[in-house]
Backbone as XML, in Angstrom:
<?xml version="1.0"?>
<chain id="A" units="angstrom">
  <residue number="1" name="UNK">
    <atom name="N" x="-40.547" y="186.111" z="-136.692"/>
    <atom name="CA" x="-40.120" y="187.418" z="-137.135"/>
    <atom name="C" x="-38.603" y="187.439" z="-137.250"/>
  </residue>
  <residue number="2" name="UNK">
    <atom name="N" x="-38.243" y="188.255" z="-138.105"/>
    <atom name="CA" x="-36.881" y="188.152" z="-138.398"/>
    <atom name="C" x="-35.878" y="189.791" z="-138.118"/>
  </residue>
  <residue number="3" name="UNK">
    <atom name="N" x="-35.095" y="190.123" z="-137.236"/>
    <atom name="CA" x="-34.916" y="191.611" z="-136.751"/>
    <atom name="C" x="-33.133" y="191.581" z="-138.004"/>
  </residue>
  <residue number="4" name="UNK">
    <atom name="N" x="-33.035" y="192.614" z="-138.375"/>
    <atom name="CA" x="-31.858" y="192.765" z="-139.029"/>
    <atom name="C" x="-31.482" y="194.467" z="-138.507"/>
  </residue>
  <residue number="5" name="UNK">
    <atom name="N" x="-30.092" y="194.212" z="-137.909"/>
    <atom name="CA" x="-29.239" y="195.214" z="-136.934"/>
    <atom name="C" x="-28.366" y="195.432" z="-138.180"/>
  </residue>
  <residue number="6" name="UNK">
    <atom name="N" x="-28.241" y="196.907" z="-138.988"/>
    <atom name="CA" x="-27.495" y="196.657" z="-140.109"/>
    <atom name="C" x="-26.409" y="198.715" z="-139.461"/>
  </residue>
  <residue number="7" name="UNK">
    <atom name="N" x="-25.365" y="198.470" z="-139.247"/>
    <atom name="CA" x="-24.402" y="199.167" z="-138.307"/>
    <atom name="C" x="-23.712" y="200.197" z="-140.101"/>
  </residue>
  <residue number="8" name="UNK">
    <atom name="N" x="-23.741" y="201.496" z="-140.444"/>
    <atom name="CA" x="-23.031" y="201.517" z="-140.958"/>
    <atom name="C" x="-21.981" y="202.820" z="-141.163"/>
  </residue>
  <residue number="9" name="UNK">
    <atom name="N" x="-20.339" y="202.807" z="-141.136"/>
    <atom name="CA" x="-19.730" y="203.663" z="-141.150"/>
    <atom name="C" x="-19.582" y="204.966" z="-142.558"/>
  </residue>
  <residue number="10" name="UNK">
    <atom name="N" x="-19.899" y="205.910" z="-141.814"/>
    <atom name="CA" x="-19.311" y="206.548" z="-143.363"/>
    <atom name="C" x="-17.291" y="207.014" z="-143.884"/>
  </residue>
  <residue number="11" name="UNK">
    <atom name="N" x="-17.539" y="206.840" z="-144.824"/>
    <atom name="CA" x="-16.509" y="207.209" z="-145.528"/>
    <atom name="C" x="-15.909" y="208.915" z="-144.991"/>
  </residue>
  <residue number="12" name="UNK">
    <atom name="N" x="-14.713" y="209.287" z="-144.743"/>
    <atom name="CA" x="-15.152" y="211.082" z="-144.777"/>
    <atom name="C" x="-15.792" y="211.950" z="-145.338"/>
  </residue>
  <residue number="13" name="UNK">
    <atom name="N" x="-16.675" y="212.579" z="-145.128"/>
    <atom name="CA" x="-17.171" y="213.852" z="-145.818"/>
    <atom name="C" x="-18.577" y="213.060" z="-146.750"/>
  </residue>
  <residue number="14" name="UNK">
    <atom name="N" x="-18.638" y="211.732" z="-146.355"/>
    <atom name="CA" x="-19.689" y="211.171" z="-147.206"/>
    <atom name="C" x="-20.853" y="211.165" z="-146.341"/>
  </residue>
  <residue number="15" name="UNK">
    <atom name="N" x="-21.009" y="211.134" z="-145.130"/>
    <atom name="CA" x="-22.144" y="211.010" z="-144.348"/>
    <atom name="C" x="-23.554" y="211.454" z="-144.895"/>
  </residue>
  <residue number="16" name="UNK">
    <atom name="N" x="-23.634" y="212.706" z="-144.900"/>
    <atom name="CA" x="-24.493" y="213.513" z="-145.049"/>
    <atom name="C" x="-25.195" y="212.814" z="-146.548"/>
  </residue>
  <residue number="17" name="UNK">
    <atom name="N" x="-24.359" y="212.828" z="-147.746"/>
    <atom name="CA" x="-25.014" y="211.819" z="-148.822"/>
    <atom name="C" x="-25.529" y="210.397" z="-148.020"/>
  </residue>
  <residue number="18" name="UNK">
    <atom name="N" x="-25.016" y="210.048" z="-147.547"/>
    <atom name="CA" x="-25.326" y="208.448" z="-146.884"/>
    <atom name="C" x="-26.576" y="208.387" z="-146.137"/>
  </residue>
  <residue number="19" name="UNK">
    <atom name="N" x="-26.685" y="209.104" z="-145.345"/>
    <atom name="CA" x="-27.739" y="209.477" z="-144.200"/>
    <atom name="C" x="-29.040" y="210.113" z="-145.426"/>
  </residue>
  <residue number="20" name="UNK">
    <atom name="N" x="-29.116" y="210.653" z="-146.097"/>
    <atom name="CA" x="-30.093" y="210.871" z="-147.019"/>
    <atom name="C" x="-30.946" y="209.709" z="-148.072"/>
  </residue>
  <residue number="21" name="UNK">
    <atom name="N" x="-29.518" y="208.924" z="-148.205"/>
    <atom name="CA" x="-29.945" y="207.712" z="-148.992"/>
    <atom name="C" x="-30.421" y="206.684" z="-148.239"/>
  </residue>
  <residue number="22" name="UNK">
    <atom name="N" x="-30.375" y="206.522" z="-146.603"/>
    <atom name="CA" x="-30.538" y="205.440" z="-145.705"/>
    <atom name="C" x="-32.207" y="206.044" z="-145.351"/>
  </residue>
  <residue number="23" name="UNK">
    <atom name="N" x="-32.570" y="207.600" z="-144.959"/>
    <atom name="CA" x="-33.692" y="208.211" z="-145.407"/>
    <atom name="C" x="-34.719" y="207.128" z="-146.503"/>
  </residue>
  <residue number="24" name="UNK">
    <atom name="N" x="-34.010" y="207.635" z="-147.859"/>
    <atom name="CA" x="-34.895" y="207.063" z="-148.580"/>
    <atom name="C" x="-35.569" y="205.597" z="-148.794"/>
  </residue>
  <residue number="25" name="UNK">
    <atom name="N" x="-34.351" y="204.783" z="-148.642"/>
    <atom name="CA" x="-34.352" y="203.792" z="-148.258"/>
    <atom name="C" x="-35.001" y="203.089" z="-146.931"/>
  </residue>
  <residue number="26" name="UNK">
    <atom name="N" x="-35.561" y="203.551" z="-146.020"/>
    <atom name="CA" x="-36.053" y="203.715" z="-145.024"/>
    <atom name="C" x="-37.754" y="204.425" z="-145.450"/>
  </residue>
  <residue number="27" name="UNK">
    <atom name="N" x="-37.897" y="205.012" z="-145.813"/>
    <atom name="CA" x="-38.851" y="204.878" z="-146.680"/>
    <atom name="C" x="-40.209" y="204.492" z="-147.237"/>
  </residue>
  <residue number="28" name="UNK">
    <atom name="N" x="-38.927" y="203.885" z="-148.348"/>
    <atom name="CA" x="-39.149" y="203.052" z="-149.242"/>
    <atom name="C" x="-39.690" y="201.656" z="-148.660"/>
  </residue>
  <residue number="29" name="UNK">
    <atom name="N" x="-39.072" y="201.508" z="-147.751"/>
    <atom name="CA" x="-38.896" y="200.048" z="-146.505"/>
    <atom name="C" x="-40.411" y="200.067" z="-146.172"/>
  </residue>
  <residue number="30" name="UNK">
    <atom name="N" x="-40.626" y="200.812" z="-145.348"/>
    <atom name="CA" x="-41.932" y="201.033" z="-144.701"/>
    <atom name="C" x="-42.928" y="200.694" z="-145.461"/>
  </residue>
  <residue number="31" name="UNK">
    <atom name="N" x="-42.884" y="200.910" z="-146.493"/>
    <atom name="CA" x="-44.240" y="200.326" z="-147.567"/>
    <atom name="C" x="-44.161" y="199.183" z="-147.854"/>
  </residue>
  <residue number="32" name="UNK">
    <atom name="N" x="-43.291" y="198.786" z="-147.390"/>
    <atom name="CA" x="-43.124" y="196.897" z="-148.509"/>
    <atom name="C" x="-44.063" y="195.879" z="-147.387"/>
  </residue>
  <residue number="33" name="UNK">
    <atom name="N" x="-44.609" y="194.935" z="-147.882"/>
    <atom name="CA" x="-45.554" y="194.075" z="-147.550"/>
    <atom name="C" x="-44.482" y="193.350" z="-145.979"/>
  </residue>
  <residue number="34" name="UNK">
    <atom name="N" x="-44.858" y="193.132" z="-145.578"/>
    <atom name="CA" x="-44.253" y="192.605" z="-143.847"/>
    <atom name="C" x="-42.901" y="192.976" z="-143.360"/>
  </residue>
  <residue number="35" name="UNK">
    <atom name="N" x="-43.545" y="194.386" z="-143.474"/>
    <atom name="CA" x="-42.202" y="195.362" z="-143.034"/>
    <atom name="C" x="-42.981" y="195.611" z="-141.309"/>
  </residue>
  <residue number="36" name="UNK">
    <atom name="N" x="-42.825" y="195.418" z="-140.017"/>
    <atom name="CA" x="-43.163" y="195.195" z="-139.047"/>
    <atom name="C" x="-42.469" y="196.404" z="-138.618"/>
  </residue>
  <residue number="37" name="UNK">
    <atom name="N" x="-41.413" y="196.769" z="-138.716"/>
    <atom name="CA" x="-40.990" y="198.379" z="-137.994"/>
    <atom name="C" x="-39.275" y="198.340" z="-139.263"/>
  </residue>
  <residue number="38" name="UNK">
    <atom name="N" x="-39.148" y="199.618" z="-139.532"/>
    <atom name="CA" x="-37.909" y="199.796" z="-140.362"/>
    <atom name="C" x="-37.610" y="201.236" z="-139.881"/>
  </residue>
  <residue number="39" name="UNK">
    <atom name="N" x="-36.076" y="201.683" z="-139.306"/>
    <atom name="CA" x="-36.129" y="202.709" z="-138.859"/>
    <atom name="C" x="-34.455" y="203.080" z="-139.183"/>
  </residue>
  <residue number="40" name="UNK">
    <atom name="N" x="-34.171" y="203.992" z="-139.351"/>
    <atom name="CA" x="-32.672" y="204.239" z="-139.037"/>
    <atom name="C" x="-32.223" y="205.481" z="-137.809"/>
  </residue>
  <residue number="41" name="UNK">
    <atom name="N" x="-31.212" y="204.989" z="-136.832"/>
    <atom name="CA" x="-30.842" y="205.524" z="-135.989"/>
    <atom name="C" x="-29.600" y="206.516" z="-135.999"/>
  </residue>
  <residue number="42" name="UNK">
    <atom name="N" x="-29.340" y="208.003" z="-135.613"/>
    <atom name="CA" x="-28.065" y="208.384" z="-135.982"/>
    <atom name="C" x="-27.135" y="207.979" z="-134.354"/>
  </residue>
  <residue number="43" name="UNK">
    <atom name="N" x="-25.879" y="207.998" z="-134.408"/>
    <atom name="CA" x="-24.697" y="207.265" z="-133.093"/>
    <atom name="C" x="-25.530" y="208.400" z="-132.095"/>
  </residue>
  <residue number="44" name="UNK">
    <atom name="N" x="-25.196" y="208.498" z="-131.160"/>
    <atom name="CA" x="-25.127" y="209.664" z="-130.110"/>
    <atom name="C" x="-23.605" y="209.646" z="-129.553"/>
  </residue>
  <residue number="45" name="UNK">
    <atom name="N" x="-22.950" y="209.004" z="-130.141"/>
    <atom name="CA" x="-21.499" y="208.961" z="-129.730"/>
    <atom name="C" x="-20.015" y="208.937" z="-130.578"/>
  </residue>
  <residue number="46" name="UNK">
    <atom name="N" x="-20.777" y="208.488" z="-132.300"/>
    <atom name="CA" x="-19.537" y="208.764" z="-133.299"/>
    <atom name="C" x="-20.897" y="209.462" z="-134.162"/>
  </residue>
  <residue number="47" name="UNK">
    <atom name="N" x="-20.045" y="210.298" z="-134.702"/>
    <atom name="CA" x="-20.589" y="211.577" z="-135.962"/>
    <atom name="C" x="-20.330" y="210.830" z="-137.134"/>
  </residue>
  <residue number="48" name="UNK">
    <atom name="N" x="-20.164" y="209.487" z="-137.472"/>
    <atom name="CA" x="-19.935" y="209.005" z="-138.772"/>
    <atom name="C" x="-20.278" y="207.688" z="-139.217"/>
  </residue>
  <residue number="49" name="UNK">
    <atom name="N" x="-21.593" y="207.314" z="-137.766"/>
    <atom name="CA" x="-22.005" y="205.955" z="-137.736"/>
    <atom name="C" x="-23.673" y="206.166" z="-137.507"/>
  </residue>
  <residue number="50" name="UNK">
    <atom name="N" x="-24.478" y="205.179" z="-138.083"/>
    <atom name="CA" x="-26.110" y="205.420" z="-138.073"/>
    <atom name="C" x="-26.254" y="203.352" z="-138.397"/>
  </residue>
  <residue number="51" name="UNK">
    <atom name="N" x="-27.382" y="203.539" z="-138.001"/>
    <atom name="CA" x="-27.492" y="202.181" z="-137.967"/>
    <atom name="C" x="-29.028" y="202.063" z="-138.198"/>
  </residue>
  <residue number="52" name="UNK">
    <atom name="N" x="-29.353" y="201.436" z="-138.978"/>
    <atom name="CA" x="-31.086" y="200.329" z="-139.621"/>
    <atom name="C" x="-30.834" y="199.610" z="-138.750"/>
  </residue>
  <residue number="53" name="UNK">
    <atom name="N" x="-32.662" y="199.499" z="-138.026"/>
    <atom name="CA" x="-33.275" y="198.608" z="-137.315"/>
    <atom name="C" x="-34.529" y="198.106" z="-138.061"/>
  </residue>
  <residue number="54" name="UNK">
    <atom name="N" x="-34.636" y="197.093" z="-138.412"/>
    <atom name="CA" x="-36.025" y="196.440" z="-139.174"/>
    <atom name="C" x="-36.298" y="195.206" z="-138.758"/>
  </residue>
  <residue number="55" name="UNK">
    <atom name="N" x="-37.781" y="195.455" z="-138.666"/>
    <atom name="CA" x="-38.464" y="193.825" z="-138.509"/>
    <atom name="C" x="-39.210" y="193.597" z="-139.582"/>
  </residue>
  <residue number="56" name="UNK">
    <atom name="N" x="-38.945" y="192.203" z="-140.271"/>
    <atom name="CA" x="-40.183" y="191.409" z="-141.274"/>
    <atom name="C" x="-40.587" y="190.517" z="-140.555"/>
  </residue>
  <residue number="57" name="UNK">
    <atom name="N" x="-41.840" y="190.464" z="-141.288"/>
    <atom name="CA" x="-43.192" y="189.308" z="-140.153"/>
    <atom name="C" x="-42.568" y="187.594" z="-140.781"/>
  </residue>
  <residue number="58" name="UNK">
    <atom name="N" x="-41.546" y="187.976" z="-141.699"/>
    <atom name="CA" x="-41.226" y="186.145" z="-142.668"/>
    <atom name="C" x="-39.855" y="186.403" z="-143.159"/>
  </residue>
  <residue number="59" name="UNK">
    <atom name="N" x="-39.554" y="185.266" z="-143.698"/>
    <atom name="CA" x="-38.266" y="185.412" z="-144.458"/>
    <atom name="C" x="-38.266" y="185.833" z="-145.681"/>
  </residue>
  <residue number="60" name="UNK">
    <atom name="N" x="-39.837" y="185.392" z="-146.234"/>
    <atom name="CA" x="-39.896" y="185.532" z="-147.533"/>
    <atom name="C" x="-40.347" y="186.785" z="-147.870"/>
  </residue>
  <residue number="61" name="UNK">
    <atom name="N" x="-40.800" y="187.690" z="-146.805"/>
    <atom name="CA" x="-40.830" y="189.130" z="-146.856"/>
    <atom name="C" x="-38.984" y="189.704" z="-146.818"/>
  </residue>
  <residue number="62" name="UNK">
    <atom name="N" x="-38.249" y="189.716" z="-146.132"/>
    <atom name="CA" x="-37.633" y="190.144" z="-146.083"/>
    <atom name="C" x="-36.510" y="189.428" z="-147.683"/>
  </residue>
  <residue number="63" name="UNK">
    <atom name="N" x="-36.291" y="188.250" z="-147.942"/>
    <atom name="CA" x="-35.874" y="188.137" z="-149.597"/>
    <atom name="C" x="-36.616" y="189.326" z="-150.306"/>
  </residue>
  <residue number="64" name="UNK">
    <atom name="N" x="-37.956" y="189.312" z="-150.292"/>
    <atom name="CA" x="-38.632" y="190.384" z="-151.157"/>
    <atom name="C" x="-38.413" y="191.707" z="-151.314"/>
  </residue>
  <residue number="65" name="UNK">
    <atom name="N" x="-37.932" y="192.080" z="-149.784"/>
    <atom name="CA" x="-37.317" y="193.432" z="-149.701"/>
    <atom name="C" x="-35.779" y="193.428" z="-150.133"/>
  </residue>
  <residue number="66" name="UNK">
    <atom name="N" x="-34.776" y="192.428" z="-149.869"/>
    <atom name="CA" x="-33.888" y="192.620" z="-150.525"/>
    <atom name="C" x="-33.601" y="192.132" z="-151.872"/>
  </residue>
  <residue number="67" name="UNK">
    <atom name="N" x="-34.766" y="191.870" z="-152.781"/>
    <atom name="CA" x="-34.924" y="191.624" z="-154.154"/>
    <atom name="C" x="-35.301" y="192.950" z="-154.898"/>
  </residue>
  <residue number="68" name="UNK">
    <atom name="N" x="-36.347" y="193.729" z="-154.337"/>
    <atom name="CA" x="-36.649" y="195.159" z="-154.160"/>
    <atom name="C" x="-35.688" y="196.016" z="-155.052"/>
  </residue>
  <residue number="69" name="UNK">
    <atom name="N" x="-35.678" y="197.326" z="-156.102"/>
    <atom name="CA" x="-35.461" y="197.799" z="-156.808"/>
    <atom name="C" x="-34.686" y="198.661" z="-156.014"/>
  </residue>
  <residue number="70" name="UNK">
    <atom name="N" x="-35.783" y="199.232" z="-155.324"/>
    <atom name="CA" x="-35.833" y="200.765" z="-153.958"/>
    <atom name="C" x="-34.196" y="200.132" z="-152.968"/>
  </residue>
  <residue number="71" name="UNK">
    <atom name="N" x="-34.359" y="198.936" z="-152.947"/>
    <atom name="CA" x="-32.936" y="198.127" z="-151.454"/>
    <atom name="C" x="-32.006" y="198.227" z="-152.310"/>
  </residue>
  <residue number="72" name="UNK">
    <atom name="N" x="-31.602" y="197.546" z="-153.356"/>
    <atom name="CA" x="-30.631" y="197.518" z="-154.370"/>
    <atom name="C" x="-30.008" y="199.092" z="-155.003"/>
  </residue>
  <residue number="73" name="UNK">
    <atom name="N" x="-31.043" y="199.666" z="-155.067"/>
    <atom name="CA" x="-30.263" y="201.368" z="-156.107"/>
    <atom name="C" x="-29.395" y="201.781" z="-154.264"/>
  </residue>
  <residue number="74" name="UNK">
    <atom name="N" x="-30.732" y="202.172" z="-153.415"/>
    <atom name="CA" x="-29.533" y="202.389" z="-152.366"/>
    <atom name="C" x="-28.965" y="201.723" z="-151.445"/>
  </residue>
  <residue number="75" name="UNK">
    <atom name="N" x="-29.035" y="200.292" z="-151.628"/>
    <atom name="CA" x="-27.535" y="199.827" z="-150.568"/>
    <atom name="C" x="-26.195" y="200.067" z="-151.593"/>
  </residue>
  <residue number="76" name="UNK">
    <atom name="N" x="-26.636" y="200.024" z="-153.163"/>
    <atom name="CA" x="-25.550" y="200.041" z="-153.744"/>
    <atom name="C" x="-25.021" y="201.966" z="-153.601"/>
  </residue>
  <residue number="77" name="UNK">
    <atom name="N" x="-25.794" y="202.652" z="-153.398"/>
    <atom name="CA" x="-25.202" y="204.066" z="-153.002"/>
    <atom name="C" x="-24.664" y="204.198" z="-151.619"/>
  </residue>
  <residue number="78" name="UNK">
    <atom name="N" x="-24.848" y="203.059" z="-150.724"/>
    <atom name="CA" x="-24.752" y="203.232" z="-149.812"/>
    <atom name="C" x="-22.938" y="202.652" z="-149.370"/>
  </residue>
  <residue number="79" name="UNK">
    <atom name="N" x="-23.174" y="201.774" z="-150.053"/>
    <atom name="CA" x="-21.796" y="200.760" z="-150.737"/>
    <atom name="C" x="-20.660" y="202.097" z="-150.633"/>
  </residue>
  <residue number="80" name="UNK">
    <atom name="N" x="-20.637" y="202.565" z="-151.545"/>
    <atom name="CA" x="-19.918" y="203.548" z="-152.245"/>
    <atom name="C" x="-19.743" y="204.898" z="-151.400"/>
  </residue>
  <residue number="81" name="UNK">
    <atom name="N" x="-20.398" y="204.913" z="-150.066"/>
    <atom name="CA" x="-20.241" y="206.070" z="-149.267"/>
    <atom name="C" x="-19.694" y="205.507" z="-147.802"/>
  </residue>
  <residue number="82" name="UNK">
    <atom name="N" x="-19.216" y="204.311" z="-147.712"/>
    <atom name="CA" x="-18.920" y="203.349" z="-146.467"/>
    <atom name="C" x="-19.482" y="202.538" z="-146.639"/>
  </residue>
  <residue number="83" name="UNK">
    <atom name="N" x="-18.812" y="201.917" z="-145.678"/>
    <atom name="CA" x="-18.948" y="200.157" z="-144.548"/>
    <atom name="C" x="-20.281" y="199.691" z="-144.225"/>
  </residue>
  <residue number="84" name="UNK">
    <atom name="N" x="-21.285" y="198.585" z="-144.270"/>
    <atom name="CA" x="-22.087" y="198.489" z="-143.508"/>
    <atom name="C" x="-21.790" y="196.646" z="-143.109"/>
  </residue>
  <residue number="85" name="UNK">
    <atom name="N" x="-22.489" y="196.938" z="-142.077"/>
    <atom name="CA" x="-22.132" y="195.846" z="-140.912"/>
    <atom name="C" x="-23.201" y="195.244" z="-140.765"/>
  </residue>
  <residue number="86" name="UNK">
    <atom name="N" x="-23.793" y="193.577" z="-141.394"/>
    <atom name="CA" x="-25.460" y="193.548" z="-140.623"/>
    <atom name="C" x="-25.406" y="192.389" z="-139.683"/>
  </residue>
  <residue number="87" name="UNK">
    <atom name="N" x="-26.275" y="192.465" z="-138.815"/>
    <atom name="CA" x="-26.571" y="191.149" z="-137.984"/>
    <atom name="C" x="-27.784" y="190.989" z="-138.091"/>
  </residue>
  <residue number="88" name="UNK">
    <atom name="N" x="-28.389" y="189.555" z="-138.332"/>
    <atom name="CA" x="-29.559" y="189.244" z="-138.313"/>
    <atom name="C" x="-29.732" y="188.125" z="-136.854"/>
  </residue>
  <residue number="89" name="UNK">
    <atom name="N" x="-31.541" y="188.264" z="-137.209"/>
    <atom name="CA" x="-31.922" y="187.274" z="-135.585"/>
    <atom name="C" x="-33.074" y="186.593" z="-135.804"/>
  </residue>
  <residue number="90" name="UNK">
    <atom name="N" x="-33.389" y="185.939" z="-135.617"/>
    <atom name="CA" x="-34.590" y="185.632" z="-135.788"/>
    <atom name="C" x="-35.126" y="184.971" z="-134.827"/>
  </residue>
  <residue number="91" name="UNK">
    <atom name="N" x="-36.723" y="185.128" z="-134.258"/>
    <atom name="CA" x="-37.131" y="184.812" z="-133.349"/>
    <atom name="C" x="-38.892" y="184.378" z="-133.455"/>
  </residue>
</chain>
């Protein structure tokens, strides 16, 4: 299984767009073929940070999700509203 920790800041005054699109995107996630848990978290400690937690059951699930139409329209909205930070693991 493969866990991807993806950390991301917003821009000022962009959050609220960001957090809607990480929503959809989140989603969208949940339906894709060896999506094992996909979730997004808001900080309990900065008002301008939320962070994706996802597991795929393969690698070649998770290429698939970031080949994905639904990953691409919003990481690229996501791009454009802040920073994101990922760490991957695999185990």
């Amino acid at each position: 299984m493969i866990r991807i920790n993806c950390f991301f800041q917003a821009n000022e005054g962009q959050y609220d767009a960001a957090l809607q699109a990480a929503l959809a995107l989140t989603a969208a996630s949940q339906k894709q073929n060896g999506c094992v848990s996909y979730d997004v978290f808001e900080s309990g400690t900065r008002s301008d940070v939320f962070m994706f937690c996802e597991t795929w059951a393969t690698a070649a699930d998770l290429e698939a999700h970031a080949a994905s139409e639904e990953f691409n329209t919003y990481v690229e909205q996501l791009k454009s509203f802040g920073l994101l930070k990922i760490e991957k693991f695999e185990f």
